[in-house]
Amino acid sequence: MRSFLTLYGPSILETIPKLQSIAKEFRELTGNTSLRESSGLIQGKYDYVFNWHEDPSLQQIMDLIKLLDDELVNIKIKYSITTLETFEEEPAEIDSENIVSYLKLVGPGIYYTIDNLKKLNLSKIDHHGLTKGYSDYFIEWNQKPSNDDLGELVQTLDDFLPKNFDVFYKITTKDSSLARKRLQLAQLMVYSHFPYS
């Protein structure tokens, strides 16, 4: 399991040694069984990787994010974090029959935003919480949200952003039941063409 960072400059060169110090500090705080010493710069879609010895719990990921927030707040840098098995892994989505809104956060300030989101309480929302994968947080609706409902959610999210951080977010709303029906239809079409596969 790996936690990948995407960095948004300026100040990327100033941030790299800070990330190395953060990885070392996190290992010292949590024991050497948490992060591997191989954490470091990578080339490709992501810029930096924290390699875990074992699958991290959501709390371990949150602890790492809190350390990143606290250490990077005074540097002119933005980051997002994505925890995956491999580079090619599909985005983690909630197994739901309902419409789900997914949040991707850009920090510093991710930990404090998620901590505030725990207080989210809107009448048309059943469940919400942390996710691993390309999204950081999910919000499950108990009925199809109108544009006004989505607007109310966005306003609430804006109010929940911590004042001493400049957090950005992207919200994506998907109908999980429609996606499941499309998948079932695609499988049916494959089976009809290749009935013995």
Short mmCIF file of C-alpha atoms in Angstrom, two decimals:
data_model
loop_
_atom_site.label_atom_id
_atom_site.label_comp_id
_atom_site.label_asym_id
_atom_site.label_seq_id
_atom_site.Cartn_x
_atom_site.Cartn_y
_atom_site.Cartn_z
CA MET A 1 0.00 0.00 0.00
CA ARG A 2 1.28 3.44 -0.91
CA SER A 3 0.22 7.02 -0.22
CA PHE A 4 1.03 9.18 -3.24
CA LEU A 5 1.42 12.96 -3.08
CA THR A 6 0.74 15.35 -5.93
CA LEU A 7 2.55 18.64 -5.35
CA TYR A 8 1.50 22.04 -6.71
CA GLY A 9 4.19 24.74 -6.72
CA PRO A 10 5.79 27.11 -6.22
CA SER A 11 8.22 25.96 -3.50
CA ILE A 12 8.37 22.31 -4.60
CA LEU A 13 12.17 22.23 -4.16
CA GLU A 14 11.77 23.62 -0.65
CA THR A 15 9.11 21.01 0.12
CA ILE A 16 11.03 17.84 -0.89
CA PRO A 17 13.50 17.80 2.05
CA LYS A 18 10.60 18.67 4.36
CA LEU A 19 8.74 15.57 3.15
CA GLN A 20 11.79 13.43 3.88
CA SER A 21 11.88 14.84 7.42
CA ILE A 22 8.13 14.20 7.78
CA ALA A 23 8.56 10.54 6.76
CA LYS A 24 11.36 10.11 9.31
CA GLU A 25 9.38 11.87 12.05
CA PHE A 26 6.28 9.77 11.31
CA ARG A 27 8.33 6.56 11.61
CA GLU A 28 9.73 7.75 14.94
CA LEU A 29 6.28 8.67 16.26
CA THR A 30 4.51 5.49 15.15
CA GLY A 31 7.30 2.92 15.15
CA ASN A 32 9.39 1.64 12.28
CA THR A 33 6.64 -0.80 11.28
CA SER A 34 4.49 1.97 9.75
CA LEU A 35 6.34 3.62 6.85
CA ARG A 36 9.20 2.07 4.92
CA GLU A 37 12.46 3.98 4.57
CA SER A 38 12.01 3.80 0.78
CA SER A 39 9.55 6.73 0.79
CA GLY A 40 10.72 9.42 -1.61
CA LEU A 41 10.50 11.18 -4.97
CA ILE A 42 8.97 9.36 -7.93
CA GLN A 43 8.46 10.16 -11.61
CA GLY A 44 5.11 9.90 -13.35
CA LYS A 45 1.58 10.79 -12.36
CA TYR A 46 2.54 11.48 -8.73
CA ASP A 47 5.51 13.34 -7.26
CA TYR A 48 6.25 11.70 -3.91
CA VAL A 49 5.36 8.38 -2.29
CA PHE A 50 5.07 7.13 1.27
CA ASN A 51 5.45 3.33 1.25
CA TRP A 52 3.61 1.48 4.03
CA HIS A 53 4.82 -1.80 5.55
CA GLU A 54 1.21 -3.00 5.83
CA ASP A 55 -2.19 -1.70 4.76
CA PRO A 56 -2.67 1.46 6.83
CA SER A 57 -5.85 2.11 8.77
CA LEU A 58 -7.80 5.26 8.01
CA GLN A 59 -6.54 6.63 11.34
CA GLN A 60 -2.91 6.07 10.32
CA ILE A 61 -3.53 7.91 7.06
CA MET A 62 -5.20 10.74 8.98
CA ASP A 63 -2.21 10.92 11.36
CA LEU A 64 0.14 11.25 8.37
CA ILE A 65 -2.09 13.94 6.81
CA LYS A 66 -2.14 15.90 10.10
CA LEU A 67 1.65 15.88 10.18
CA LEU A 68 1.77 17.04 6.55
CA ASP A 69 -0.71 19.85 7.26
CA ASP A 70 1.16 21.08 10.31
CA GLU A 71 4.60 20.95 8.68
CA LEU A 72 3.65 22.40 5.28
CA VAL A 73 1.29 25.20 6.34
CA ASN A 74 4.02 27.86 6.24
CA ILE A 75 5.41 26.80 2.85
CA LYS A 76 3.88 28.11 -0.38
CA ILE A 77 2.88 24.65 -1.58
CA LYS A 78 -0.32 22.69 -2.24
CA TYR A 79 -0.68 18.93 -2.08
CA SER A 80 -3.21 16.16 -2.50
CA ILE A 81 -2.81 12.62 -1.17
CA THR A 82 -4.04 9.36 -2.71
CA THR A 83 -3.65 5.97 -0.98
CA LEU A 84 -3.70 3.01 -3.38
CA GLU A 85 -2.48 -0.55 -3.84
CA THR A 86 -0.85 0.21 -7.22
CA PHE A 87 -0.60 3.01 -9.78
CA GLU A 88 -3.24 1.32 -11.96
CA GLU A 89 -5.85 0.75 -9.28
CA GLU A 90 -9.37 1.91 -10.12
CA PRO A 91 -10.84 4.70 -7.99
CA ALA A 92 -12.37 3.38 -4.78
CA GLU A 93 -16.13 3.93 -4.78
CA ILE A 94 -18.75 3.25 -2.15
CA ASP A 95 -20.93 0.18 -2.71
CA SER A 96 -24.28 1.95 -2.68
CA GLU A 97 -27.64 1.94 -4.42
CA ASN A 98 -27.81 5.70 -3.88
CA ILE A 99 -26.23 8.80 -5.35
CA VAL A 100 -22.85 9.57 -3.79
CA SER A 101 -20.81 12.78 -3.79
CA TYR A 102 -17.04 12.31 -3.62
CA LEU A 103 -14.63 14.98 -2.35
CA LYS A 104 -11.00 15.40 -3.35
CA LEU A 105 -9.20 17.84 -1.06
CA VAL A 106 -6.06 19.88 -1.72
CA GLY A 107 -4.16 21.01 1.37
CA PRO A 108 -2.50 21.91 3.63
CA GLY A 109 -5.55 21.73 5.87
CA ILE A 110 -6.94 18.34 4.72
CA TYR A 111 -6.93 16.81 8.21
CA TYR A 112 -8.73 19.77 9.75
CA THR A 113 -11.31 19.89 6.94
CA ILE A 114 -12.12 16.19 7.39
CA ASP A 115 -12.36 16.71 11.15
CA ASN A 116 -14.94 19.45 10.52
CA LEU A 117 -16.82 17.30 8.00
CA LYS A 118 -17.62 14.78 10.74
CA LYS A 119 -20.24 17.33 11.92
CA LEU A 120 -21.98 17.36 8.50
CA ASN A 121 -25.74 17.08 9.03
CA LEU A 122 -28.08 17.66 6.10
CA SER A 123 -31.56 16.11 5.92
CA LYS A 124 -31.01 14.30 2.60
CA ILE A 125 -27.65 12.78 3.57
CA ASP A 126 -27.59 9.32 5.17
CA HIS A 127 -23.91 8.50 5.55
CA HIS A 128 -20.58 10.21 5.07
CA GLY A 129 -16.99 9.40 5.89
CA LEU A 130 -13.39 8.80 4.83
CA THR A 131 -12.38 6.75 1.82
CA LYS A 132 -9.15 5.29 0.51
CA GLY A 133 -8.43 5.83 -3.17
CA TYR A 134 -8.66 8.84 -5.44
CA SER A 135 -11.31 10.52 -3.28
CA ASP A 136 -10.81 11.56 0.33
CA TYR A 137 -14.40 11.71 1.56
CA PHE A 138 -17.81 10.38 0.50
CA ILE A 139 -21.31 11.76 1.08
CA GLU A 140 -24.22 9.36 0.44
CA TRP A 141 -27.62 10.84 -0.38
CA ASN A 142 -30.87 9.17 0.74
CA GLN A 143 -32.69 10.56 -2.32
CA LYS A 144 -31.73 12.15 -5.61
CA PRO A 145 -30.30 15.60 -4.81
CA SER A 146 -31.60 18.63 -6.69
CA ASN A 147 -29.31 21.42 -7.85
CA ASP A 148 -30.44 23.35 -4.76
CA ASP A 149 -29.42 20.41 -2.54
CA LEU A 150 -25.99 20.31 -4.18
CA GLY A 151 -25.72 24.07 -3.74
CA GLU A 152 -26.56 23.72 -0.04
CA LEU A 153 -23.87 21.04 0.28
CA VAL A 154 -21.28 23.25 -1.42
CA GLN A 155 -22.15 26.18 0.87
CA THR A 156 -21.87 23.89 3.90
CA LEU A 157 -18.49 22.62 2.70
CA ASP A 158 -17.30 26.21 2.26
CA ASP A 159 -18.35 26.96 5.85
CA PHE A 160 -16.51 23.87 7.12
CA LEU A 161 -13.15 24.82 5.59
CA PRO A 162 -10.67 25.70 8.36
CA LYS A 163 -10.02 29.44 8.52
CA ASN A 164 -6.26 29.22 9.06
CA PHE A 165 -5.67 27.04 5.97
CA ASP A 166 -6.33 27.70 2.29
CA VAL A 167 -7.96 24.38 1.34
CA PHE A 168 -9.28 23.65 -2.16
CA TYR A 169 -11.73 20.88 -3.01
CA LYS A 170 -13.32 19.18 -6.00
CA ILE A 171 -16.73 17.53 -5.66
CA THR A 172 -17.99 14.81 -8.02
CA THR A 173 -21.52 13.40 -7.71
CA LYS A 174 -22.29 9.96 -9.18
CA ASP A 175 -25.34 7.73 -9.39
CA SER A 176 -23.88 4.40 -8.24
CA SER A 177 -27.00 2.44 -9.22
CA LEU A 178 -26.75 3.67 -12.83
CA ALA A 179 -23.08 2.75 -12.99
CA ARG A 180 -23.94 -0.73 -11.69
CA LYS A 181 -26.69 -1.14 -14.31
CA ARG A 182 -24.28 -0.10 -17.07
CA LEU A 183 -21.75 -2.65 -15.82
CA GLN A 184 -24.40 -5.39 -15.74
CA LEU A 185 -25.51 -4.46 -19.27
CA ALA A 186 -21.92 -4.51 -20.52
CA GLN A 187 -21.39 -7.94 -18.94
CA LEU A 188 -24.62 -9.21 -20.50
CA MET A 189 -23.46 -8.02 -23.93
CA VAL A 190 -20.11 -9.79 -23.46
CA TYR A 191 -21.81 -13.02 -22.38
CA SER A 192 -24.22 -12.87 -25.33
CA HIS A 193 -21.26 -12.66 -27.72
CA PHE A 194 -19.09 -15.16 -25.84
CA PRO A 195 -21.55 -17.48 -24.07
CA TYR A 196 -18.90 -20.07 -23.21
CA SER A 197 -16.19 -17.74 -21.90
#
